[in-house]
PDB file of C-alpha atoms and ligand atoms in Angstrom:
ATOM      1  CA  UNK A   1      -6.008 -27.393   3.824  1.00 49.00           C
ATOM      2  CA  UNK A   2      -9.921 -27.485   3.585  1.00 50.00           C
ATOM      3  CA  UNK A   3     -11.642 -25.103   1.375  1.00 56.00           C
ATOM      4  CA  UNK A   4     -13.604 -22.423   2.455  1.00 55.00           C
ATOM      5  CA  UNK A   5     -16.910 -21.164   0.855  1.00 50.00           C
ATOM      6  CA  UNK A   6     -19.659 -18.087   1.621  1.00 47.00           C
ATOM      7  CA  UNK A   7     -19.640 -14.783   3.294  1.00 51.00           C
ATOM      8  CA  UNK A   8     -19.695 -15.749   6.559  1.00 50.00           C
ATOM      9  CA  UNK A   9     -16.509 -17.208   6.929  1.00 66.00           C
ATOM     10  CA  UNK A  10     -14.469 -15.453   9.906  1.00 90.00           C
ATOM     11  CA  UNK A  11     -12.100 -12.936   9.730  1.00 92.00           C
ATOM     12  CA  UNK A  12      -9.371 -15.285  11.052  1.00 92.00           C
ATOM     13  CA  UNK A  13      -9.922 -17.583   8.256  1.00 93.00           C
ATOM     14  CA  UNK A  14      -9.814 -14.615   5.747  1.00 96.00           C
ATOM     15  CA  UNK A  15      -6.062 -13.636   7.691  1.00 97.00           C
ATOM     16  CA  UNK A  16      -4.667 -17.030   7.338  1.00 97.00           C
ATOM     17  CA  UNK A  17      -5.752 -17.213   3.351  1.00 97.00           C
ATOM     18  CA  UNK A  18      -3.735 -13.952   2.858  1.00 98.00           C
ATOM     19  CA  UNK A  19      -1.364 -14.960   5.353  1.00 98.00           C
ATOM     20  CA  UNK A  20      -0.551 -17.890   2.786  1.00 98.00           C
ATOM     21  CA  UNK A  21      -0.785 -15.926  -0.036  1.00 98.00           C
ATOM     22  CA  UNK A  22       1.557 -12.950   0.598  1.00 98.00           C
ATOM     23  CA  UNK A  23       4.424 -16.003   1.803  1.00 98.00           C
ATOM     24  CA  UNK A  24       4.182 -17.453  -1.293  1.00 98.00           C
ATOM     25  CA  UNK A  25       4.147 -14.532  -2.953  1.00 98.00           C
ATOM     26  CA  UNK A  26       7.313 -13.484  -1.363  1.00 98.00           C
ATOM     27  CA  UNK A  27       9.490 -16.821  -1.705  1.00 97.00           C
ATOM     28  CA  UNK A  28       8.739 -16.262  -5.635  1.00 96.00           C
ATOM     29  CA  UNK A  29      10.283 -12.705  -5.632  1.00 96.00           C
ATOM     30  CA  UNK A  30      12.690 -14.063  -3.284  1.00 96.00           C
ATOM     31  CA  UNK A  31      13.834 -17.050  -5.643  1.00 93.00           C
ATOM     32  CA  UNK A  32      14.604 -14.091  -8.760  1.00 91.00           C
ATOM     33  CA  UNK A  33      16.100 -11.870  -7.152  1.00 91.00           C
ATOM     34  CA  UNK A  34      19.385 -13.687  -7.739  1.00 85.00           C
ATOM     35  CA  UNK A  35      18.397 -13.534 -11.770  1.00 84.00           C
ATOM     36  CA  UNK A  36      17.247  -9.793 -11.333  1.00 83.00           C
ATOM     37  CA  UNK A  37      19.574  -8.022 -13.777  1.00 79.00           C
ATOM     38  CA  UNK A  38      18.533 -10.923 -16.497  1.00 79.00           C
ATOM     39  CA  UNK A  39      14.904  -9.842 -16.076  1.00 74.00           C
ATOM     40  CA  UNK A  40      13.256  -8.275 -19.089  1.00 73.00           C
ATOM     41  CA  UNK A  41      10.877  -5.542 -18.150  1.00 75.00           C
ATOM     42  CA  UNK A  42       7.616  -4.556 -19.762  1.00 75.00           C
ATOM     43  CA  UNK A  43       6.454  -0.898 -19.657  1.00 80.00           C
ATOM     44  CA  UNK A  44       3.022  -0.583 -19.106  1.00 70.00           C
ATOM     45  CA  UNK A  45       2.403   3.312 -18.945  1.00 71.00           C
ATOM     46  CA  UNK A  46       5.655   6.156 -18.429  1.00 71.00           C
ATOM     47  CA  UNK A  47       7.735   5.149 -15.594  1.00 67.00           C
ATOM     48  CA  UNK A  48       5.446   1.898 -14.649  1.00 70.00           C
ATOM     49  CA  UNK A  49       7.217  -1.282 -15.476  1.00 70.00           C
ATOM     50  CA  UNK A  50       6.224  -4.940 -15.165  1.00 71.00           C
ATOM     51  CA  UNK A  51       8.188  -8.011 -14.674  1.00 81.00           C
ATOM     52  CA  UNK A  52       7.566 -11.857 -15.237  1.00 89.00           C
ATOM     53  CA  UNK A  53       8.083 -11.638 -11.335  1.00 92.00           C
ATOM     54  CA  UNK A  54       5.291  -9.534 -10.765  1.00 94.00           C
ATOM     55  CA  UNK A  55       3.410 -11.863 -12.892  1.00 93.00           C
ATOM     56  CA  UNK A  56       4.282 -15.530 -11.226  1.00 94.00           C
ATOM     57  CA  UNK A  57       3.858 -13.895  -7.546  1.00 97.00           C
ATOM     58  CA  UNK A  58       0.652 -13.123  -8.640  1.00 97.00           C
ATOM     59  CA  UNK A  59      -0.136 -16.597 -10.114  1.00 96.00           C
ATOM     60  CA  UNK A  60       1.162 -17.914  -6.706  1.00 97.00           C
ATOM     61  CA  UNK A  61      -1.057 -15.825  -5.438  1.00 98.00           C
ATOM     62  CA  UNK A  62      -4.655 -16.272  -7.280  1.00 97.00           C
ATOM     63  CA  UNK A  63      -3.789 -20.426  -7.112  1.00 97.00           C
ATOM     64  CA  UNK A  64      -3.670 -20.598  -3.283  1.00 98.00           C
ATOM     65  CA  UNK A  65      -6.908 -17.978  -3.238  1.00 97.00           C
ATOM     66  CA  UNK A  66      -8.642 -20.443  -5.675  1.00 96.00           C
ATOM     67  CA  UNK A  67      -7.520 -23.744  -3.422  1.00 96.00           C
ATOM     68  CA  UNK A  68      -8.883 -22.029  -0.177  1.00 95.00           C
ATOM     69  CA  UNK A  69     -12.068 -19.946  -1.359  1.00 94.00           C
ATOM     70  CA  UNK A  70     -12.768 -20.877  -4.466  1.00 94.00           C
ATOM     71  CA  UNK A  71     -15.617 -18.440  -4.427  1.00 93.00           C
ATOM     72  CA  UNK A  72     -13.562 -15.306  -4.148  1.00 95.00           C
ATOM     73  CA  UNK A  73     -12.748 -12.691  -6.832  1.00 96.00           C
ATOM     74  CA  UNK A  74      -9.120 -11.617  -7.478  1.00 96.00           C
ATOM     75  CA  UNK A  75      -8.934  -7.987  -8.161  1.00 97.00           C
ATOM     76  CA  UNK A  76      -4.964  -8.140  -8.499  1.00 96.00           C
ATOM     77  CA  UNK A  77      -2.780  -5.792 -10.254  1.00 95.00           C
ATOM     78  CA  UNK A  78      -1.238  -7.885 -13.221  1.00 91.00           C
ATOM     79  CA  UNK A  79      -3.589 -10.586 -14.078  1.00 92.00           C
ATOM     80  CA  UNK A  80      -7.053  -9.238 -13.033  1.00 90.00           C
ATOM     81  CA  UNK A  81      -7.063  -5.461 -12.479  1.00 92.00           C
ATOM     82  CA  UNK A  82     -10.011  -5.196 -14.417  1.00 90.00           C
ATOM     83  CA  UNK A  83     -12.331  -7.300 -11.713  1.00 90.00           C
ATOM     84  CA  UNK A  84     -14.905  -5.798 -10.037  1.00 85.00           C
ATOM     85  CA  UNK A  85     -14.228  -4.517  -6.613  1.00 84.00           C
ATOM     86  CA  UNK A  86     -18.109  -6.349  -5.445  1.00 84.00           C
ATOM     87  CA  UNK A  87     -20.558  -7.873  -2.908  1.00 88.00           C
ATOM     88  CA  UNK A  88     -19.062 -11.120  -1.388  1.00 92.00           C
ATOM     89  CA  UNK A  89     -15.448 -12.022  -0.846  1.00 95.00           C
ATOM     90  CA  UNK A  90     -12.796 -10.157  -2.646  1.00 97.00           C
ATOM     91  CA  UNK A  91      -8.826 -10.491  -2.839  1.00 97.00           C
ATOM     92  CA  UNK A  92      -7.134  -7.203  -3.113  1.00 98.00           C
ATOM     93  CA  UNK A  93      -3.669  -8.282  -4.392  1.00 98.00           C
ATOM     94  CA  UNK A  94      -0.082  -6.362  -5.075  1.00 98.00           C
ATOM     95  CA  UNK A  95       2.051  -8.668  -5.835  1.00 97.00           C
ATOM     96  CA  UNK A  96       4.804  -6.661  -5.852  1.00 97.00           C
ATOM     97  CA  UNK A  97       4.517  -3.531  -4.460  1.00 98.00           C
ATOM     98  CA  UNK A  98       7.796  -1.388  -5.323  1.00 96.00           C
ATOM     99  CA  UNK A  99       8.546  -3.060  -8.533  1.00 94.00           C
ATOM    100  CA  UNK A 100      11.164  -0.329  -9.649  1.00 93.00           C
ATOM    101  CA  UNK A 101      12.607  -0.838  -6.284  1.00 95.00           C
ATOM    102  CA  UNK A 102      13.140  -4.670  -6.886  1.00 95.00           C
ATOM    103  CA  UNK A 103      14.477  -3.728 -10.417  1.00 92.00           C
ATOM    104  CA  UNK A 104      17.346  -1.705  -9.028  1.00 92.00           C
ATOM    105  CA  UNK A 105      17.719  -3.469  -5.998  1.00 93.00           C
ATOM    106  CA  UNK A 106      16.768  -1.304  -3.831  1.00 96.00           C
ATOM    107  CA  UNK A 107      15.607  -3.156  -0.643  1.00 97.00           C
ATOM    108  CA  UNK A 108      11.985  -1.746  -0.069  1.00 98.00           C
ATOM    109  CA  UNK A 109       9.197  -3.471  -1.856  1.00 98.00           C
ATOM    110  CA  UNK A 110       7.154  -5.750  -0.666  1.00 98.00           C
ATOM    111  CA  UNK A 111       3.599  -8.125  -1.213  1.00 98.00           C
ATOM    112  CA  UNK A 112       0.699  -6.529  -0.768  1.00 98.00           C
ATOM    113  CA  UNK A 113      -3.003  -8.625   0.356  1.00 98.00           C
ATOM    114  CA  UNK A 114      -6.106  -7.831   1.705  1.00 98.00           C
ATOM    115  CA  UNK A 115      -9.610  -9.651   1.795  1.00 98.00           C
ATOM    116  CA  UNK A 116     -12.720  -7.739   1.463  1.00 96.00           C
ATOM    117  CA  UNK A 117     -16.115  -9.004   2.936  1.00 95.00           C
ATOM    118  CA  UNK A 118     -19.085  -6.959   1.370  1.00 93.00           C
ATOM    119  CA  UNK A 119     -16.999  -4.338   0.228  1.00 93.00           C
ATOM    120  CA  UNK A 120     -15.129  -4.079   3.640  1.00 95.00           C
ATOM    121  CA  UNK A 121     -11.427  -4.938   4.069  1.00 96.00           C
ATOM    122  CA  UNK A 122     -11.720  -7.208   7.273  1.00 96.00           C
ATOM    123  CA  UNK A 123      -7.747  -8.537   6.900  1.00 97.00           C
ATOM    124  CA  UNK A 124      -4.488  -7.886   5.654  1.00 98.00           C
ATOM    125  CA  UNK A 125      -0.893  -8.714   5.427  1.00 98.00           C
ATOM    126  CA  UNK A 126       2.260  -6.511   3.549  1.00 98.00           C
ATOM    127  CA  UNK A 127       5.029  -8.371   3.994  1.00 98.00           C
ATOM    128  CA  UNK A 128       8.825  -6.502   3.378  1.00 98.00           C
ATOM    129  CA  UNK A 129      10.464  -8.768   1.136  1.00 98.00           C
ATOM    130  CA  UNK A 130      13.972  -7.650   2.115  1.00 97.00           C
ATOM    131  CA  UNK A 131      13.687  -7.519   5.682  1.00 98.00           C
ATOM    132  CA  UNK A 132      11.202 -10.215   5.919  1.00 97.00           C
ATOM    133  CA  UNK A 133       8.853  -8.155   8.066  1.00 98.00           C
ATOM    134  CA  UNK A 134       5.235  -9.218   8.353  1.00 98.00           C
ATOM    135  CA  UNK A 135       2.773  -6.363   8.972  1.00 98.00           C
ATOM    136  CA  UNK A 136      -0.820  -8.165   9.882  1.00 98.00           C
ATOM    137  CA  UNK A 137      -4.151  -6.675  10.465  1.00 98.00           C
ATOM    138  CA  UNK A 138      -7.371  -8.376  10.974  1.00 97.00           C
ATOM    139  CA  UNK A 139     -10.475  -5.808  11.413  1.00 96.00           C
ATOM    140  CA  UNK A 140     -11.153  -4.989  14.970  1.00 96.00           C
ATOM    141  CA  UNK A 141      -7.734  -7.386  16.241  1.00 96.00           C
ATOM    142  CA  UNK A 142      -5.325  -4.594  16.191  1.00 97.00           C
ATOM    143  CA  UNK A 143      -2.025  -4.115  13.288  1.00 98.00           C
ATOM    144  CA  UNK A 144       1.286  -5.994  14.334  1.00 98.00           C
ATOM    145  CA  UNK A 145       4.872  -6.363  13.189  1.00 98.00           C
ATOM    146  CA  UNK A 146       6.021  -9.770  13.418  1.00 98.00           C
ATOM    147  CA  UNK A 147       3.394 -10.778  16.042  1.00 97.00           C
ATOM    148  CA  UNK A 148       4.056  -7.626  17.868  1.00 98.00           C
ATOM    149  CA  UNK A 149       1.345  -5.308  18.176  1.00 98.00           C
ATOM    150  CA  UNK A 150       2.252  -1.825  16.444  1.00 98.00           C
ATOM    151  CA  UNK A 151       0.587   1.442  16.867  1.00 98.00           C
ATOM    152  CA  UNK A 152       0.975   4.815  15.138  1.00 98.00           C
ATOM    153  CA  UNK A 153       3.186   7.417  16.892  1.00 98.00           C
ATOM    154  CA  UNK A 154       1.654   9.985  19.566  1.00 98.00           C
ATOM    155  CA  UNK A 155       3.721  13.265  17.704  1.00 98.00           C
ATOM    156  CA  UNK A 156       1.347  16.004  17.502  1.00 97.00           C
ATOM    157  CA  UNK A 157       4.302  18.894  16.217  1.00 98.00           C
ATOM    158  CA  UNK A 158       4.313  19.238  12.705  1.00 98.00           C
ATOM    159  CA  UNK A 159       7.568  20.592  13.661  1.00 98.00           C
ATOM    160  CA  UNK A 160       9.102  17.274  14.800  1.00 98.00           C
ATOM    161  CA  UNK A 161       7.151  15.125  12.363  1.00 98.00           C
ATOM    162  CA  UNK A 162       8.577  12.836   9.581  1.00 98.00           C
ATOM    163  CA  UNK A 163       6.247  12.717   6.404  1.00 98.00           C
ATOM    164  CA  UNK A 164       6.126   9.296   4.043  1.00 98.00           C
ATOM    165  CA  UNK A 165       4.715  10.511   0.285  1.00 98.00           C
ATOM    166  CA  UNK A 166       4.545   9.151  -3.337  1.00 98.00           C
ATOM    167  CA  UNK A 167       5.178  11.156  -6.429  1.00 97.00           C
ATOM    168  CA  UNK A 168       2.937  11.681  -9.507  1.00 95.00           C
ATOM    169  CA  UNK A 169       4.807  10.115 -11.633  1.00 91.00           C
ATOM    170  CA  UNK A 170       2.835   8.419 -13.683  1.00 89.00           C
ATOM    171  CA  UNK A 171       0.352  11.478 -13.923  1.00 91.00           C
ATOM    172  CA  UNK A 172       2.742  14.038 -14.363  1.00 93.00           C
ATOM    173  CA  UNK A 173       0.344  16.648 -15.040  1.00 93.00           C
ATOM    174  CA  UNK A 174      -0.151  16.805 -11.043  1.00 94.00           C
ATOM    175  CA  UNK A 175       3.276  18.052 -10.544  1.00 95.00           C
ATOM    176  CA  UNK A 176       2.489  21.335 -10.465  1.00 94.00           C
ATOM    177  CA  UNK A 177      -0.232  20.626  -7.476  1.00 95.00           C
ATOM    178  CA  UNK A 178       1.733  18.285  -5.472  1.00 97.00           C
ATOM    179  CA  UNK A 179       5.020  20.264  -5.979  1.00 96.00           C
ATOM    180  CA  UNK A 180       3.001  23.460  -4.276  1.00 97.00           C
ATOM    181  CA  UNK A 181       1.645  20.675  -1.384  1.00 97.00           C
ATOM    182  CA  UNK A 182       5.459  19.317  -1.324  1.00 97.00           C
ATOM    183  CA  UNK A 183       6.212  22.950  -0.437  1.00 97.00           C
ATOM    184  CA  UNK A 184       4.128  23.543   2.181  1.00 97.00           C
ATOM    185  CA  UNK A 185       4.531  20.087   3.857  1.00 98.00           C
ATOM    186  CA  UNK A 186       8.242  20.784   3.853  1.00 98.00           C
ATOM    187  CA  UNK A 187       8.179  24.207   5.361  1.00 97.00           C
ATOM    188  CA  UNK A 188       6.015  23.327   8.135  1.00 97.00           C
ATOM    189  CA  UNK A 189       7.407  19.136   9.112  1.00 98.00           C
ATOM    190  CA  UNK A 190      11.242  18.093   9.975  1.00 98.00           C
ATOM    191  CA  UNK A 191      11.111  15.724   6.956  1.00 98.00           C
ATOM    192  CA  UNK A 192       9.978  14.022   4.261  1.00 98.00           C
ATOM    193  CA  UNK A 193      10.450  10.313   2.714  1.00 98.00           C
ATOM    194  CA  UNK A 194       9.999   8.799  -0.648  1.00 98.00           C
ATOM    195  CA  UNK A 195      10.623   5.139  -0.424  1.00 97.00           C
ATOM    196  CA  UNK A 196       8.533   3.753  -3.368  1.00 98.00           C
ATOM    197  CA  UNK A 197       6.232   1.226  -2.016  1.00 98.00           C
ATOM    198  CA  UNK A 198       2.715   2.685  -0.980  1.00 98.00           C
ATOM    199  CA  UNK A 199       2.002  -0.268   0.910  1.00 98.00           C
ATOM    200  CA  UNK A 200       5.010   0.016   2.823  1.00 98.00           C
ATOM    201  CA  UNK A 201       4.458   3.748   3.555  1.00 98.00           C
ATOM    202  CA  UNK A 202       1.338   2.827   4.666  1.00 98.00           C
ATOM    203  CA  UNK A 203       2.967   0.033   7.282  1.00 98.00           C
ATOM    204  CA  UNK A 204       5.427   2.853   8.621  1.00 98.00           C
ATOM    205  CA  UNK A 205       2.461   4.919   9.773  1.00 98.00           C
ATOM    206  CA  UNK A 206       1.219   2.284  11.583  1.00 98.00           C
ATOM    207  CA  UNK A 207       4.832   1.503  13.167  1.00 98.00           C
ATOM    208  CA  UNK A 208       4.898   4.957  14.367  1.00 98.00           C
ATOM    209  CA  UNK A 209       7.829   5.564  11.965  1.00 98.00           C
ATOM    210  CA  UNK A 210       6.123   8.009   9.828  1.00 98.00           C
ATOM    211  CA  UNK A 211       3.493  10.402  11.623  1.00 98.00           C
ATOM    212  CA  UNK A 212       1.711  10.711   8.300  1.00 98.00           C
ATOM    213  CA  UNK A 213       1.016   9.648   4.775  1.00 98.00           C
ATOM    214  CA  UNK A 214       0.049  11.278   1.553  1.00 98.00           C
ATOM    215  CA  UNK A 215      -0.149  10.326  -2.042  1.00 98.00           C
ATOM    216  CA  UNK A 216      -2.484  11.255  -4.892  1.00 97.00           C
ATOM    217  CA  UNK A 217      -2.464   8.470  -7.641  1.00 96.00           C
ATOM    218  CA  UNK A 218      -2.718   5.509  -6.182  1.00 97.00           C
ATOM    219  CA  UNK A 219      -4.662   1.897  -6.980  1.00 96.00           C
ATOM    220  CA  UNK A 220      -6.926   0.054  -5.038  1.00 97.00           C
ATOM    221  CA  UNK A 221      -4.114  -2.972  -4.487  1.00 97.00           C
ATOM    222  CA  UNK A 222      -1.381  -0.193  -3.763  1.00 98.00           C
ATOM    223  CA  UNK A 223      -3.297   0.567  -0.321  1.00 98.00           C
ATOM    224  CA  UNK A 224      -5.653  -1.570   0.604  1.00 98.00           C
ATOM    225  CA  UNK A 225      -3.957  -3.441   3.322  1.00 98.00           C
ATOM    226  CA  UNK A 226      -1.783  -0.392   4.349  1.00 98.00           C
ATOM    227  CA  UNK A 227      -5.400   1.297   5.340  1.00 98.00           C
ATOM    228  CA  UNK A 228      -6.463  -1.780   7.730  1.00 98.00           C
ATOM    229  CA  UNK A 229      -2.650  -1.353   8.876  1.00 98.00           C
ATOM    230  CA  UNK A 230      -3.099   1.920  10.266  1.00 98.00           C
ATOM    231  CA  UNK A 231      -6.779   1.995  11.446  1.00 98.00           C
ATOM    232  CA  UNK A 232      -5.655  -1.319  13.185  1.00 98.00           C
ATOM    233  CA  UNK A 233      -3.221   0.999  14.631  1.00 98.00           C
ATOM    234  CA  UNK A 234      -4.755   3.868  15.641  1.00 98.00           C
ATOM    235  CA  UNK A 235      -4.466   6.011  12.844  1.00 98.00           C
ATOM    236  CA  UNK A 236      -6.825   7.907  10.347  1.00 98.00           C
ATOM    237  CA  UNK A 237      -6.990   7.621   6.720  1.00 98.00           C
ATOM    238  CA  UNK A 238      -9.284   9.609   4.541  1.00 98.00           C
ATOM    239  CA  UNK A 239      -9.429  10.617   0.527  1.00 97.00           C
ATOM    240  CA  UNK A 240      -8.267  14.838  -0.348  1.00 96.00           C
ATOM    241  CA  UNK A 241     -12.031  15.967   1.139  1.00 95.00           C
ATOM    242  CA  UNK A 242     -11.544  13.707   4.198  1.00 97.00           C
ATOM    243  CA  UNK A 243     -13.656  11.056   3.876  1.00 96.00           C
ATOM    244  CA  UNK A 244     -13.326   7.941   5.613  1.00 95.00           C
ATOM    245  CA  UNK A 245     -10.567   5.959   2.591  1.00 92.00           C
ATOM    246  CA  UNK A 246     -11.990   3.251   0.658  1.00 90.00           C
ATOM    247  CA  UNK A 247     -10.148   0.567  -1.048  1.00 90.00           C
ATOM    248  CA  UNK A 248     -10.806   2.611  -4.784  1.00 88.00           C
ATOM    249  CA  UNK A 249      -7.808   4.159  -7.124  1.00 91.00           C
ATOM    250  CA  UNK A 250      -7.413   8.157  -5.637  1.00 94.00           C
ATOM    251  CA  UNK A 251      -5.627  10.139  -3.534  1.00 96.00           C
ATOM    252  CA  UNK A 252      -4.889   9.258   0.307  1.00 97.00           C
ATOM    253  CA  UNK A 253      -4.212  11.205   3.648  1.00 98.00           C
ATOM    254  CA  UNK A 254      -2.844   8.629   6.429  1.00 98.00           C
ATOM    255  CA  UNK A 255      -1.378   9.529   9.704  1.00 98.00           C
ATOM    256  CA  UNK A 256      -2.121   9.771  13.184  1.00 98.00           C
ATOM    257  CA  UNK A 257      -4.943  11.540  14.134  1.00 98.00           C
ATOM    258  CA  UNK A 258      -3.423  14.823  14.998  1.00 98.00           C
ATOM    259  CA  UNK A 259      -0.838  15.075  12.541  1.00 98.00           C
ATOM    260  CA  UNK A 260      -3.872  13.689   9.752  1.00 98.00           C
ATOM    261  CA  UNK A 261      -5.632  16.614  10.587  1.00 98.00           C
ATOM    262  CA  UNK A 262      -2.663  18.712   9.887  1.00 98.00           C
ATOM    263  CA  UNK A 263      -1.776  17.429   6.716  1.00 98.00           C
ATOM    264  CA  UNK A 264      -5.308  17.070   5.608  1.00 98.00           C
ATOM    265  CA  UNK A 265      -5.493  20.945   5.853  1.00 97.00           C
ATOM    266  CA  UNK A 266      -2.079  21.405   4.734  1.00 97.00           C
ATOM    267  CA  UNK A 267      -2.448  19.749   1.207  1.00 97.00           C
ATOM    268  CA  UNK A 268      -5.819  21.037   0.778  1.00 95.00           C
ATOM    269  CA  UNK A 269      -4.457  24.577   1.577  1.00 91.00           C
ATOM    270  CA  UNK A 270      -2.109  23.720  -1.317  1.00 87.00           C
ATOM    271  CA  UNK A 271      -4.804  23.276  -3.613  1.00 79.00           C
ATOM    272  CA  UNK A 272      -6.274  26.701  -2.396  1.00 78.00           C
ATOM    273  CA  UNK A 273      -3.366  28.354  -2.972  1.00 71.00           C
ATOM    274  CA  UNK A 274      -2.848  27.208  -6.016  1.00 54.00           C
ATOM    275  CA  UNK A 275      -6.037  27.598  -7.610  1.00 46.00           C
ATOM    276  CA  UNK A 276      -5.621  31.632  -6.564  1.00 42.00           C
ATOM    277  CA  UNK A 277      -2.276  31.864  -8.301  1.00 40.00           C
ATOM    278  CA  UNK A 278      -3.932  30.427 -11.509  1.00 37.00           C
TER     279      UNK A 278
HETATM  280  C1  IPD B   1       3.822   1.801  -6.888  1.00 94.34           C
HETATM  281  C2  IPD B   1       4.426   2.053  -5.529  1.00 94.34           C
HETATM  282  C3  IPD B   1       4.834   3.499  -5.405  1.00 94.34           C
HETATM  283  C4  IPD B   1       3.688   4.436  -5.667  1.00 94.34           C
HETATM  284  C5  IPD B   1       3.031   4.137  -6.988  1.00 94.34           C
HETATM  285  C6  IPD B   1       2.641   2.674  -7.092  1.00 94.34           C
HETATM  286  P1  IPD B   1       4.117  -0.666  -7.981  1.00 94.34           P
HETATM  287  O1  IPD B   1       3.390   0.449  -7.005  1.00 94.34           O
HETATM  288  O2  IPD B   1       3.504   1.751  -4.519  1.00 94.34           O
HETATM  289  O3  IPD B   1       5.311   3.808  -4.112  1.00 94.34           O
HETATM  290  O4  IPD B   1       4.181   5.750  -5.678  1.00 94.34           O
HETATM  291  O5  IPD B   1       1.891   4.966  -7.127  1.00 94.34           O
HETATM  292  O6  IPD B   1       2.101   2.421  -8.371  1.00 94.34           O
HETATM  293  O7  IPD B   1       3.879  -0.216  -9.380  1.00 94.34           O
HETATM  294  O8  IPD B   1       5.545  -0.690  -7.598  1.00 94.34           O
HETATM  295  O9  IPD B   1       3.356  -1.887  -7.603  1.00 94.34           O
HETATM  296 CA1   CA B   2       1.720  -1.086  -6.159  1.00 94.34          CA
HETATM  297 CA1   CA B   3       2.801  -3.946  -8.186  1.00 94.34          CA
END
């Protein structure tokens, strides 16, 4: 496979380097998941743990970006997390996106890549590691499932809706504020979900699965394919004050656009509330 070198590359090109990427990624989790329970695992901060899988899917990972644009930066979770998000091309990269999941065996984590142009995400793949489901996105080509093209769900009644979130828990002084938004998101929807991959989350908005999204610590590799996912797809995605998400460490909104605008309002009526309790 040729090399490819400077911005102008197209989008297409970008796909099938992450394309590549994520599948190798994936047949290295795949290969230990037989040796899981011998795996040692690192703690990095309170409830955030690291294996040598995480580590080798990402080394998969950064080689094939290296073979195929040599000029790009890696800005991936384990080995480069530090790199600068910059001008030019840049690889957003979870290598494993649920890790706790794939520690327990529980089937819902996935690999996570997405390739920035000039500081816009212009492709990306997640790809379920369990179920072997590959969510693609190229900027302006629509999100699919396994070639088929997805699109968010068309539920506008909070009443009827099913909610995907994360939980603080790495920052556990936001349980207080997410517990009151938890509240008030479960009063007003017909469920919620905590499956404990962002990425994936992310890919169930844009299947229509969830009919929105919302998490407040999360890292630029957690979500930045899961965002071209479900604009691909027809859906919103914006920070707490509801601007337009960028691929930076925060909070995120996701959903379709009606029931974005509800829990947009919802969570920030949380905050309200809570800050005239206090
Ligand atoms: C985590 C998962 C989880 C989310 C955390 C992430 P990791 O990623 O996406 O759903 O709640 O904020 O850190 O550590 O499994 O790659
Ligand atoms: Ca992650
Ligand atoms: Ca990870």
């Amino acid at each position: 496979m040729q090399a490819i070198s400077g911005t102008d590359r197209d989008n297409s090109e970008l796909f099938d380097v992450a394309l590549e990427a994520a599948r190798a990624g994936a047949a290295v989790i795949r290969k230990a998941t037989a040796q899981r329970e011998k795996l040692v695992w690192e703690t990095k901060s309170r409830s955030d743990f690291v294996s040598e899988v995480d580590k080798a899917s990402e080394q998969r990972i950064a080689e094939i970006v290296k073979r195929r644009c040599p000029d790009a930066i890696v800005l991936g979770e384990e080995l480069s997390p530090s790199a600068v998000f910059s001008n030019g091309i840049v690889v957003i990269a979870d290598p494993l996106d649920g890790t706790t999941n794939f520690l327990h065996g529980y089937p819902e984590y996935a690999v996570s890549i997405a390739i920035a142009r000039d500081g816009v995400v212009c492709a990306g793949v997640v790809l379920n590691v369990p179920r072997d489901d590959e969510f693609t996105a190229v900027k302006g080509g629509g999100a699919f499932l396994n070639k088929q093209q997805i699109r968010v769900s068309s539920l506008r009644e909070p009443g009827r809706a099913l909610i995907g979130t994360g939980f603080p828990f790495k920052t556990i002084e936001l349980l207080p504020q997410y517990m009151t938004q938890f509240s008030l998101v479960m009063r007003g929807t017909a469920g919620i979900r905590r499956a404990g991959s962002a990425a994936l989350d992310l890919c169930n908005v844009a299947r229509g699965s969830f009919d929105a999204f919302w998490e407040l610590v999360l890292a630029p590799w957690d979500v930045a394919a899961g965002m071209l996912m479900v604009q691909e797809a027809g859906g919103i995605v914006t920070d707490l004050e509801g601007n337009p998400a960028r691929p930076i460490a925060g909070a995120l909104v996701a959903g379709n656009p009606a029931m974005h605008a509800w829990l947009l309002q919802t969570v920030r009526r949380a905050n309200m509330s809570k800050g005239q309790s206090e």
